[in-house]
Short mmCIF file of C-alpha atoms in Angstrom, two decimals:
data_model
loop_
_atom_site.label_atom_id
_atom_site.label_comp_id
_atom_site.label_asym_id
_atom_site.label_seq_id
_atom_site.Cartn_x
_atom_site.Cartn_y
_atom_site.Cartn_z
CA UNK A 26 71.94 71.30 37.53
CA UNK A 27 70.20 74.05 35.48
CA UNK A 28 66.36 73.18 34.98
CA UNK A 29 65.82 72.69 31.37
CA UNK A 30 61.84 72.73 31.79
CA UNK A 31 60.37 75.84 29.69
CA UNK A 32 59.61 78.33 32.67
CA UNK A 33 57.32 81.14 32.67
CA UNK A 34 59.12 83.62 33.43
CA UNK A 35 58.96 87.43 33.84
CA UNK A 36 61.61 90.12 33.15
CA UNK A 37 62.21 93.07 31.41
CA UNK A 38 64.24 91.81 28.54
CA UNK A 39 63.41 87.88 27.16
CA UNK A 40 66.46 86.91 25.05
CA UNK A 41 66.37 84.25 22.40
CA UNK A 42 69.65 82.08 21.37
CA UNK A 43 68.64 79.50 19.16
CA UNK A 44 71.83 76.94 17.79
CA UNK A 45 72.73 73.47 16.82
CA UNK A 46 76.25 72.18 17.27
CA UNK A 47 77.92 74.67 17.42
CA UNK A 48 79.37 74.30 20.90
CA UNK A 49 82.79 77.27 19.85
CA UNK A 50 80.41 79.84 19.17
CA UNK A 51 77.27 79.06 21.85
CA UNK A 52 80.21 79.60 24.17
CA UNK A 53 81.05 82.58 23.20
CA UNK A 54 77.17 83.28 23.18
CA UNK A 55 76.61 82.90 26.60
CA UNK A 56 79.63 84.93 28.00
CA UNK A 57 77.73 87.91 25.96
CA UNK A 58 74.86 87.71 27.73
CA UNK A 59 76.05 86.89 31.61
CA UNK A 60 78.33 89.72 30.86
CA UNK A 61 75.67 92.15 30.29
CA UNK A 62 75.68 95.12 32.49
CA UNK A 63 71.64 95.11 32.45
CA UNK A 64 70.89 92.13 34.91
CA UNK A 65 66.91 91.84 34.80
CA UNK A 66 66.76 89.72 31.96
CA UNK A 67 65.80 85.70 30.97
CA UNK A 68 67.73 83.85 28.34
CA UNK A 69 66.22 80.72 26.74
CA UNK A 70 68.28 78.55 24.46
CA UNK A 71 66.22 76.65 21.48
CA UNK A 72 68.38 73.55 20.80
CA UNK A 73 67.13 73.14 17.38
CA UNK A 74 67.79 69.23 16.57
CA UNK A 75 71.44 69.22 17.99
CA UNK A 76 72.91 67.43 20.81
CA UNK A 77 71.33 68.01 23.92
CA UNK A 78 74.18 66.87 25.95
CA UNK A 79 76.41 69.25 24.87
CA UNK A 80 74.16 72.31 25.26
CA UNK A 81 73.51 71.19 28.83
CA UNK A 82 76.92 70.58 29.80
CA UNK A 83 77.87 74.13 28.50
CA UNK A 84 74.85 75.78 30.10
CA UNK A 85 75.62 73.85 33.40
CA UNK A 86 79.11 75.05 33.18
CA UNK A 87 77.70 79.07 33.65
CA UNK A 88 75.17 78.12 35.73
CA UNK A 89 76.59 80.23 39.18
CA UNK A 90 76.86 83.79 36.73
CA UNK A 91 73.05 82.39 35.15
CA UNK A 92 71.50 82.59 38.16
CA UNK A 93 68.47 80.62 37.43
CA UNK A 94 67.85 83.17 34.50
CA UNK A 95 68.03 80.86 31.70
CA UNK A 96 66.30 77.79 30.66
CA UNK A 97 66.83 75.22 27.63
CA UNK A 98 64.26 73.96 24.87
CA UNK A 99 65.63 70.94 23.32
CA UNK A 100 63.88 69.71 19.78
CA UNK A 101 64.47 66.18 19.02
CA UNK A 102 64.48 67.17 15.39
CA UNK A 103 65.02 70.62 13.50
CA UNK A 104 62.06 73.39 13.16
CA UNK A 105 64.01 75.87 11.39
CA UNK A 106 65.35 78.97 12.19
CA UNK A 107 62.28 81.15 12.75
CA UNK A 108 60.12 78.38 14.12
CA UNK A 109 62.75 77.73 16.81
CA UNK A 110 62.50 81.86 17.65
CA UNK A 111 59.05 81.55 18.09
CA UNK A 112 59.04 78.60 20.21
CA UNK A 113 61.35 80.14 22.80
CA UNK A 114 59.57 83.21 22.48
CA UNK A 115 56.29 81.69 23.42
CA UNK A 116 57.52 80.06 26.69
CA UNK A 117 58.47 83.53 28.38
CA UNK A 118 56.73 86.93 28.75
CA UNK A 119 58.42 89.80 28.52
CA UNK A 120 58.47 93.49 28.21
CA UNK A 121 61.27 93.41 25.27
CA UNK A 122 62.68 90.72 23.24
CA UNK A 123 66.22 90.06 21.32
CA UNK A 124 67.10 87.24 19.18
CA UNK A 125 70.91 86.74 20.12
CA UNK A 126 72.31 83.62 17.90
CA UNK A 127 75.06 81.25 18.91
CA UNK A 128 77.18 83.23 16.39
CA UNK A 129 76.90 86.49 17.35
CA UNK A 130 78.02 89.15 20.86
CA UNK A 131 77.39 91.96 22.59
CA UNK A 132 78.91 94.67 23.68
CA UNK A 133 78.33 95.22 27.94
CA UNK A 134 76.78 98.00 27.79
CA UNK A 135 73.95 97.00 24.94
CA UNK A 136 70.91 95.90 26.77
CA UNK A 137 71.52 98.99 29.38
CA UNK A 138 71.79 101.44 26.69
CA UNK A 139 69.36 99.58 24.27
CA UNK A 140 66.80 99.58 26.85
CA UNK A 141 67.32 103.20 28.48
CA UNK A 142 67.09 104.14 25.13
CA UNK A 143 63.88 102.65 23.66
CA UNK A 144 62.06 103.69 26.96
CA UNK A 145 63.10 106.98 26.49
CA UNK A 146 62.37 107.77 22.87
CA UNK A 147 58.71 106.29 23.06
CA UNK A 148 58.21 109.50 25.43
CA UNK A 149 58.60 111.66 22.25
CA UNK A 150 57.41 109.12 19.25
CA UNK A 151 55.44 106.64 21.09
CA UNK A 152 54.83 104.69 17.91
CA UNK A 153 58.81 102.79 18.37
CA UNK A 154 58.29 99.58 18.91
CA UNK A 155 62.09 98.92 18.73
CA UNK A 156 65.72 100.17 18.97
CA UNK A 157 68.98 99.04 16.45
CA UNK A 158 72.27 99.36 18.03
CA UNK A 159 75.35 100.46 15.43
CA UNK A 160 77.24 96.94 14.72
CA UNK A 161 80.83 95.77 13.38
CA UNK A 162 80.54 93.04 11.15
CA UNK A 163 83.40 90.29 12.65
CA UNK A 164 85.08 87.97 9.79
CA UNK A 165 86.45 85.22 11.02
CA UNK A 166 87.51 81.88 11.09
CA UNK A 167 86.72 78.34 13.47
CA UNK A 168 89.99 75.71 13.56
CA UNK A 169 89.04 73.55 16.13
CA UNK A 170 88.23 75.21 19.43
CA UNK A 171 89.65 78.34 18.19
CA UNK A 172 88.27 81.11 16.41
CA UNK A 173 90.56 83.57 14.76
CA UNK A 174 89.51 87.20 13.88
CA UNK A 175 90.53 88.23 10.49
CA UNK A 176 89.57 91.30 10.26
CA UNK A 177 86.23 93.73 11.33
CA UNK A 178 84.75 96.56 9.64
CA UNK A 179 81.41 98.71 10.14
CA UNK A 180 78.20 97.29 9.27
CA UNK A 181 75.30 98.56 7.03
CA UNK A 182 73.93 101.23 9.00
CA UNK A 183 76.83 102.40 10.80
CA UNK A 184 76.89 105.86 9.05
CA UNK A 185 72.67 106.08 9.81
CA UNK A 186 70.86 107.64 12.26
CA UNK A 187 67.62 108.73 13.47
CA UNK A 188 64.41 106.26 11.90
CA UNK A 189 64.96 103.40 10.14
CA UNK A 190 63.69 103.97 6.57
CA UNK A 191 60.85 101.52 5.40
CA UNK A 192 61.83 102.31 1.38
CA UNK A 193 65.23 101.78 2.46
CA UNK A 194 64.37 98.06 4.18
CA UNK A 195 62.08 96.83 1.72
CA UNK A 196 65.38 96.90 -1.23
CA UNK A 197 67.65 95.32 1.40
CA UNK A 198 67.77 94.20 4.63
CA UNK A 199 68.73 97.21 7.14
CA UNK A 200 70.01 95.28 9.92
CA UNK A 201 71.30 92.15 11.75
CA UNK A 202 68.98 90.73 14.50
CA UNK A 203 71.75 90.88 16.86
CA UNK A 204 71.25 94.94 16.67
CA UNK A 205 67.72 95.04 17.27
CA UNK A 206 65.70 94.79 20.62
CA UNK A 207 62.23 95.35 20.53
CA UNK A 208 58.80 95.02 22.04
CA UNK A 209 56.87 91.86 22.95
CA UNK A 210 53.81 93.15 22.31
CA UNK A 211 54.00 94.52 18.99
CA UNK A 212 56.05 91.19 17.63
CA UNK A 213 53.00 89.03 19.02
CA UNK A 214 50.67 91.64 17.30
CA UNK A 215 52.34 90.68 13.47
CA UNK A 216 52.41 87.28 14.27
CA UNK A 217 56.18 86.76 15.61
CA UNK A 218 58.28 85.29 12.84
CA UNK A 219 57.35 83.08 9.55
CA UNK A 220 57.95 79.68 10.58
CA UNK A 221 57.70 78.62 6.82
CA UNK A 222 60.57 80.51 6.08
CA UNK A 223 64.39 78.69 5.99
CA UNK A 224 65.84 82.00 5.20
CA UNK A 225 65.26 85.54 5.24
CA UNK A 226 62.48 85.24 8.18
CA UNK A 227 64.37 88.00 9.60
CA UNK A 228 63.96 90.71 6.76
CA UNK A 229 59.96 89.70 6.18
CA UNK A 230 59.67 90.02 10.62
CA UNK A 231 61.55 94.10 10.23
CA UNK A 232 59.29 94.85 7.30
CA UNK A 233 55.78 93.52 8.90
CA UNK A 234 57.04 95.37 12.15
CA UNK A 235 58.37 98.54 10.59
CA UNK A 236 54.48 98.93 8.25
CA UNK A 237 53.05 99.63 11.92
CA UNK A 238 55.84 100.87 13.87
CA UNK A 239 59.07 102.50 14.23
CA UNK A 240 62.36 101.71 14.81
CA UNK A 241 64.93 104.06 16.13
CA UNK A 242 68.52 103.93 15.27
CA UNK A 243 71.61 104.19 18.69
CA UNK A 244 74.46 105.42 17.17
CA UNK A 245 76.56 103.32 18.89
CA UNK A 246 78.67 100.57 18.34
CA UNK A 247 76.97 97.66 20.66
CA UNK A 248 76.83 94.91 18.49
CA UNK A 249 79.17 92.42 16.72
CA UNK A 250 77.47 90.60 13.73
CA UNK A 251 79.97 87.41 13.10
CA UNK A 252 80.87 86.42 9.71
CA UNK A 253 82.24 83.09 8.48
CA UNK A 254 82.33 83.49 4.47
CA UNK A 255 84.31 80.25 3.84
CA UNK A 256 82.84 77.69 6.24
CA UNK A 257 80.28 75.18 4.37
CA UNK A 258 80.12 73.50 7.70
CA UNK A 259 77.37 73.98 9.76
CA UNK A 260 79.88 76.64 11.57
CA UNK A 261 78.73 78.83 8.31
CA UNK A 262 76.50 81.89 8.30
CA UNK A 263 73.02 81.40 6.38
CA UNK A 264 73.98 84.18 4.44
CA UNK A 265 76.58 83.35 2.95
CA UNK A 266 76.51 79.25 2.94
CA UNK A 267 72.76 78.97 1.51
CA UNK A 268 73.57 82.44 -0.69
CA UNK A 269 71.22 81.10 -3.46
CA UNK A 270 68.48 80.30 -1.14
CA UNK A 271 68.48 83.57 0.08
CA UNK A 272 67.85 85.22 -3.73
CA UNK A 273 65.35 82.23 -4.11
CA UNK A 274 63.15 83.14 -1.22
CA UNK A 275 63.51 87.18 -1.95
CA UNK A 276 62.09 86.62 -5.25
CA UNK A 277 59.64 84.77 -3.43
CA UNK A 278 58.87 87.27 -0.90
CA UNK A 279 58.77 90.09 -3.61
CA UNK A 280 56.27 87.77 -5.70
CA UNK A 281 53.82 87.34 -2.65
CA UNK A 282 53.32 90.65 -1.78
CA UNK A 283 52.97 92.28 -5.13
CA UNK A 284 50.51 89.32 -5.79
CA UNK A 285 48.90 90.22 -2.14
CA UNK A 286 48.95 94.06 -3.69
CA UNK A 287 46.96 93.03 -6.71
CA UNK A 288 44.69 90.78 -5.20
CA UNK A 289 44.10 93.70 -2.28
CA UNK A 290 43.68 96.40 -5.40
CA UNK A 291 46.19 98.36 -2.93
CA UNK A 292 49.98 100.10 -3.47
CA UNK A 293 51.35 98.22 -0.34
CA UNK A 294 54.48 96.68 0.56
CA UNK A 295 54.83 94.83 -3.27
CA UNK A 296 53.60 97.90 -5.01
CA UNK A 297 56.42 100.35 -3.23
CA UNK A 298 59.49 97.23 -4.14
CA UNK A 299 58.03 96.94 -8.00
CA UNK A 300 58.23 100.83 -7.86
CA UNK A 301 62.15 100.96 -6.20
CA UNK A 302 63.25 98.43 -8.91
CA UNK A 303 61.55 99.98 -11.44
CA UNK A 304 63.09 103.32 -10.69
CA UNK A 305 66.57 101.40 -10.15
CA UNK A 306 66.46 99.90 -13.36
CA UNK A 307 65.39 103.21 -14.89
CA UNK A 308 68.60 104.98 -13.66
CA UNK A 309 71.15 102.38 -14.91
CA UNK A 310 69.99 102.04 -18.33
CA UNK A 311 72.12 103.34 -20.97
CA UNK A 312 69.44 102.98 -23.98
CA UNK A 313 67.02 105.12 -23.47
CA UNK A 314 63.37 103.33 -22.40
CA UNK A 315 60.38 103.91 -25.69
CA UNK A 316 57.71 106.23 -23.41
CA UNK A 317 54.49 107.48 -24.20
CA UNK A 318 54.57 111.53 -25.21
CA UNK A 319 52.76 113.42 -22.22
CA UNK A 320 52.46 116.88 -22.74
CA UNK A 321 53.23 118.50 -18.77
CA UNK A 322 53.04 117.08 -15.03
CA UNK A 323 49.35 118.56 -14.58
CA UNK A 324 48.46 115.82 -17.36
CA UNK A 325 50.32 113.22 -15.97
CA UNK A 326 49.05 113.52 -12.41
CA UNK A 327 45.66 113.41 -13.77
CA UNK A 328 46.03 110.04 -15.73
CA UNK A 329 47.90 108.82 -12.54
CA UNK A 330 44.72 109.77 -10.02
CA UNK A 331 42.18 108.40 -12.92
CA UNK A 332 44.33 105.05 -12.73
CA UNK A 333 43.99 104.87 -9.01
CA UNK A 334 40.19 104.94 -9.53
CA UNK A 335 40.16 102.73 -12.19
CA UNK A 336 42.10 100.21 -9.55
CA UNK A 337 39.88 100.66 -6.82
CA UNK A 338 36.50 100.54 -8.84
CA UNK A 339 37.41 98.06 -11.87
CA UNK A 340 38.79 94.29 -12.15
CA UNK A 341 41.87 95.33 -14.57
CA UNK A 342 44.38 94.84 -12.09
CA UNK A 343 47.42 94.28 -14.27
CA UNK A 344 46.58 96.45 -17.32
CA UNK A 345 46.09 99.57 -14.33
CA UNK A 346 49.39 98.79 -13.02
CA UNK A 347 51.43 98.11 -16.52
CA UNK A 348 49.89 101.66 -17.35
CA UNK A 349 50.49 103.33 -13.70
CA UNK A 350 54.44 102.80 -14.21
CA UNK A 351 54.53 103.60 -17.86
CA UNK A 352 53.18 107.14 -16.80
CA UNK A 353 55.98 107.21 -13.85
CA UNK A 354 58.81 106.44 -16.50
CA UNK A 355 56.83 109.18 -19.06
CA UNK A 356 58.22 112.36 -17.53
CA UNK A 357 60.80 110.95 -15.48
CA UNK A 358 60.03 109.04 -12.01
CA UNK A 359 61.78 111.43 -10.12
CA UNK A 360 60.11 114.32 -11.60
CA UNK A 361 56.39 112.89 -12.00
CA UNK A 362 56.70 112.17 -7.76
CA UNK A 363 58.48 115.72 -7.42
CA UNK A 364 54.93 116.45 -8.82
CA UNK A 365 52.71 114.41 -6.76
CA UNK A 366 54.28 115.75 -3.51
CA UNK A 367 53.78 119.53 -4.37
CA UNK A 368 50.21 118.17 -5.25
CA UNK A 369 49.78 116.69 -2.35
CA UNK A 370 51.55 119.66 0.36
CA UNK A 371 49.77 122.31 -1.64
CA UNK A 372 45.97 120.06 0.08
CA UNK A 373 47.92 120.61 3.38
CA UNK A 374 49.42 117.42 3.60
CA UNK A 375 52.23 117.34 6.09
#
């Protein structure tokens, strides 16, 4: 029998599966990671309100390839996605971590590569705290026991490389958390994931962990990011079952942190999204947008660095920043930052 007590246990690579009846795909799950070519690693499943018998029997089933490298959490009722990741997180300690979901595979080869890799970029650019694999996005379908491919194309980043871009992540998520391994230490240092969050906890964990750190990019295809468009049942993908509470919480997210930014009298993470959908909506408007005349970019850098003043000395948080953007849209955004960057290179900013 395989000991479902939550171990201690130390390895190079702690992987998290968390899943609820969904016996097909946690199958399929745990063939990915015994067939990993990298061996030093500890799996823990969260059960998150499903039937523990199942899970067991299925765990039992692998337990010669396991090898007394996994163990089993099993919540009597549902936490949630993110509170489930941080619960199996907390019960190991490791050097890297991966959240691998019941839905979603690996390639052999990714925690070899993904961890040769990470180790050797933070010789050059010490400040990666984590490494994304290239992924195919897998649509498919579950009759039964069976699942049948229909078809599988690249993923978002697969024509990226290098960094990850912070502007980039903050207008849409970058990345699946099947592509992504990264560091214990700087996950515990944000806080691991957002337990209050059904949806999207994900996206708000890669932004909190990309405003300290970076993430490097392996162009290679190691991942396999499974896709069930149709399925209402609880075989569906988040994403595209709960598709509505997705845009819900992002305009909740988006609302916090400008409201964080305001409070803070800071341009953080809200500040830099107002500005990107600002400077989206700019550049598909066909009417053109009523400015203020402003006679060169000298005068409009001026006003810009007075209003930056004016928000760290004064309490007029939302006149400063209605009147920061309505100099941006003045002479053009593109044009007025154009401005601000020769400003700043010509101080010997780098």
């Amino acid at each position: 029998m395989i000991d479902t007590e939550v171990l201690n246990l130390d390895a190079t690579v702690g992987i998290i599966t968390r899943t609820k009846d969904r016996p097909v795909l946690l199958k399929r799950a745990l063939e990915s990671v015994i067939h990993q070519s990298y061996e030093d690693w500890r799996l823990v499943i969260v059960n998150d309100g499903g039937d523990p018998a199942t899970v067991d029997r299925l765990v039992n089933h692998y337990a010669p390839q396991f090898r007394g490298r996994v163990s089993i959490i099993h919540n009597p009722v549902s936490l949630g996605m993110e509170a489930a990741s941080n619960k199996g997180i907390q019960s190991v300690r490791t050097r890297y971590l991966a959240i691998h979901d019941d839905d979603d595979s690996w390639a052999p080869e990714f925690l070899t590569i993904a961890v040769a890799e990470i180790e050797q970029i933070r010789q050059k650019f010490p400040q990666v705290a984590g490494v994304i694999a290239l992924a195919n996005a897998i649509y498919e379908r579950v009759e039964g026991n069976i699942v049948h491919i229909d078809r599988t194309e690249p993923y978002w980043t697969s024509a990226k490389r290098g960094f990850v871009s912070l502007s980039e992540l903050l207008a849409d998520n970058q990345f699946a958390p099947i592509q992504l391994l990264f560091r214990y230490d700087a996950a515990e240092a944000i806080g691991f994931f957002r337990a209050d969050l059904p949806v999207l906890g994900d996206w708000d964990f890669n932004i909190r962990l990309l405003s300290r750190h970076d993430i490097f990019i392996i162009p290679q295809f190691l991942a396999f990011y499974h896709h069930r468009i149709t399925d209402q049942s609880g075989y569906g993908n988040t994403i595209h079952a709960g598709k509505s509470q997705h845009e819900l919480y992002a305009k909740m997210l988006k609302n916090e942190w400008l409201r964080q930014d305001i409070q803070d009298r800071r341009f953080g993470i809200g500040m830099m999204i107002a500005l990107q959908q600002t400077m989206h909506a700019t550049a598909n408007t066909s009417q053109p947008h009523p400015q203020p005349i402003v006679s060169s970019p000298a005068v409009r850098l001026l006003r810009i660095f007075k209003l930056i003043r004016l928000w760290l000395s004064s309490g007029q948080k939302i006149a400063t920043i209605k009147k920061f953007f309505q100099i941006l849209l003045s002479g053009g955004i593109r044009n007025t930052i154009q401005h601000i960057k020769a400003w700043y290179l010509s101080r010997g900013g780098n």
